[in-house]
Amino acid sequence: MRMSELLGLQWGDIDWDTKIIRMNRTWLYGSVGEGKSDASRKPVVLGKLITEFLIKVASRNALRRDD
């Protein structure tokens, strides 16, 4: 994954059931846009450690929401 792809991620890009991230956007020069190529939009399978980490972060973020 490129840094610009990581910065473009949103929680909705993660499929928690299949543990796959869909790279739909990139962040480049201060704005978010589509990925540069088909390869950059390929799904990425999450490993167990990163999945557990992201679940913890997501639950903390959900607790901090005001809506």
PDB file of C-alpha atoms in Angstrom:
ATOM      1  CA  MET A   1       0.000   0.000   0.000  1.00  0.00           C
ATOM      2  CA  ARG A   2       1.149   3.477  -0.771  1.00  0.00           C
ATOM      3  CA  MET A   3       0.995   6.196   1.864  1.00  0.00           C
ATOM      4  CA  SER A   4      -1.439   8.164  -0.319  1.00  0.00           C
ATOM      5  CA  GLU A   5      -3.754   5.114  -0.388  1.00  0.00           C
ATOM      6  CA  LEU A   6      -3.624   4.740   3.392  1.00  0.00           C
ATOM      7  CA  LEU A   7      -4.469   8.403   3.858  1.00  0.00           C
ATOM      8  CA  GLY A   8      -7.496   8.026   1.570  1.00  0.00           C
ATOM      9  CA  LEU A   9      -9.033   5.180   3.598  1.00  0.00           C
ATOM     10  CA  GLN A  10     -12.363   5.489   5.372  1.00  0.00           C
ATOM     11  CA  TRP A  11     -14.015   3.023   7.769  1.00  0.00           C
ATOM     12  CA  GLY A  12     -16.534   2.070   5.086  1.00  0.00           C
ATOM     13  CA  ASP A  13     -13.690   0.726   2.929  1.00  0.00           C
ATOM     14  CA  ILE A  14     -13.222  -2.183   5.348  1.00  0.00           C
ATOM     15  CA  ASP A  15     -15.333  -5.314   4.993  1.00  0.00           C
ATOM     16  CA  TRP A  16     -15.154  -6.708   8.516  1.00  0.00           C
ATOM     17  CA  ASP A  17     -16.714 -10.060   7.567  1.00  0.00           C
ATOM     18  CA  THR A  18     -14.206 -10.915   4.840  1.00  0.00           C
ATOM     19  CA  LYS A  19     -11.355  -8.857   6.377  1.00  0.00           C
ATOM     20  CA  ILE A  20     -10.712  -7.037   3.116  1.00  0.00           C
ATOM     21  CA  ILE A  21      -9.922  -3.376   2.493  1.00  0.00           C
ATOM     22  CA  ARG A  22     -11.095  -1.864  -0.767  1.00  0.00           C
ATOM     23  CA  MET A  23      -8.798   0.919  -1.901  1.00  0.00           C
ATOM     24  CA  ASN A  24     -11.326   3.362  -3.372  1.00  0.00           C
ATOM     25  CA  ARG A  25      -9.501   6.666  -2.874  1.00  0.00           C
ATOM     26  CA  THR A  26      -6.092   8.237  -2.535  1.00  0.00           C
ATOM     27  CA  TRP A  27      -5.011  11.436  -0.847  1.00  0.00           C
ATOM     28  CA  LEU A  28      -2.676  13.493  -2.960  1.00  0.00           C
ATOM     29  CA  TYR A  29      -1.614  17.122  -2.715  1.00  0.00           C
ATOM     30  CA  GLY A  30      -4.217  17.914  -0.075  1.00  0.00           C
ATOM     31  CA  SER A  31      -7.263  16.372  -1.757  1.00  0.00           C
ATOM     32  CA  VAL A  32      -8.895  12.972  -2.014  1.00  0.00           C
ATOM     33  CA  GLY A  33      -9.448  11.361  -5.405  1.00  0.00           C
ATOM     34  CA  GLU A  34      -9.716   8.034  -7.190  1.00  0.00           C
ATOM     35  CA  GLY A  35      -6.844   5.555  -7.261  1.00  0.00           C
ATOM     36  CA  LYS A  36      -4.257   5.934  -9.999  1.00  0.00           C
ATOM     37  CA  SER A  37      -4.587   2.485 -11.531  1.00  0.00           C
ATOM     38  CA  ASP A  38      -6.479  -0.809 -11.397  1.00  0.00           C
ATOM     39  CA  ALA A  39      -3.660  -2.208  -9.251  1.00  0.00           C
ATOM     40  CA  SER A  40      -4.156   0.547  -6.682  1.00  0.00           C
ATOM     41  CA  ARG A  41      -7.860  -0.356  -6.412  1.00  0.00           C
ATOM     42  CA  LYS A  42      -7.171  -4.049  -5.771  1.00  0.00           C
ATOM     43  CA  PRO A  43      -8.636  -5.403  -2.525  1.00  0.00           C
ATOM     44  CA  VAL A  44      -6.136  -5.949   0.300  1.00  0.00           C
ATOM     45  CA  VAL A  45      -6.579  -8.827   2.739  1.00  0.00           C
ATOM     46  CA  LEU A  46      -6.094  -7.854   6.390  1.00  0.00           C
ATOM     47  CA  GLY A  47      -3.950  -9.976   8.662  1.00  0.00           C
ATOM     48  CA  LYS A  48      -5.120 -10.991  12.121  1.00  0.00           C
ATOM     49  CA  LEU A  49      -2.961  -8.481  14.021  1.00  0.00           C
ATOM     50  CA  ILE A  50      -3.996  -5.438  11.970  1.00  0.00           C
ATOM     51  CA  THR A  51      -7.652  -6.547  12.068  1.00  0.00           C
ATOM     52  CA  GLU A  52      -7.574  -6.694  15.874  1.00  0.00           C
ATOM     53  CA  PHE A  53      -5.869  -3.289  16.019  1.00  0.00           C
ATOM     54  CA  LEU A  54      -8.398  -1.669  13.658  1.00  0.00           C
ATOM     55  CA  ILE A  55     -11.326  -3.120  15.615  1.00  0.00           C
ATOM     56  CA  LYS A  56      -9.959  -1.476  18.788  1.00  0.00           C
ATOM     57  CA  VAL A  57      -9.442   1.856  17.035  1.00  0.00           C
ATOM     58  CA  ALA A  58     -12.902   1.722  15.437  1.00  0.00           C
ATOM     59  CA  SER A  59     -14.569   0.993  18.773  1.00  0.00           C
ATOM     60  CA  ARG A  60     -12.754   3.913  20.417  1.00  0.00           C
ATOM     61  CA  ASN A  61     -13.820   6.216  17.586  1.00  0.00           C
ATOM     62  CA  ALA A  62     -17.441   5.064  17.910  1.00  0.00           C
ATOM     63  CA  LEU A  63     -17.390   5.927  21.615  1.00  0.00           C
ATOM     64  CA  ARG A  64     -16.178   9.463  20.893  1.00  0.00           C
ATOM     65  CA  ARG A  65     -18.872  10.337  18.356  1.00  0.00           C
ATOM     66  CA  ASP A  66     -21.382  12.971  19.328  1.00  0.00           C
ATOM     67  CA  ASP A  67     -24.173  11.812  16.992  1.00  0.00           C
TER      68      ASP A  67
END
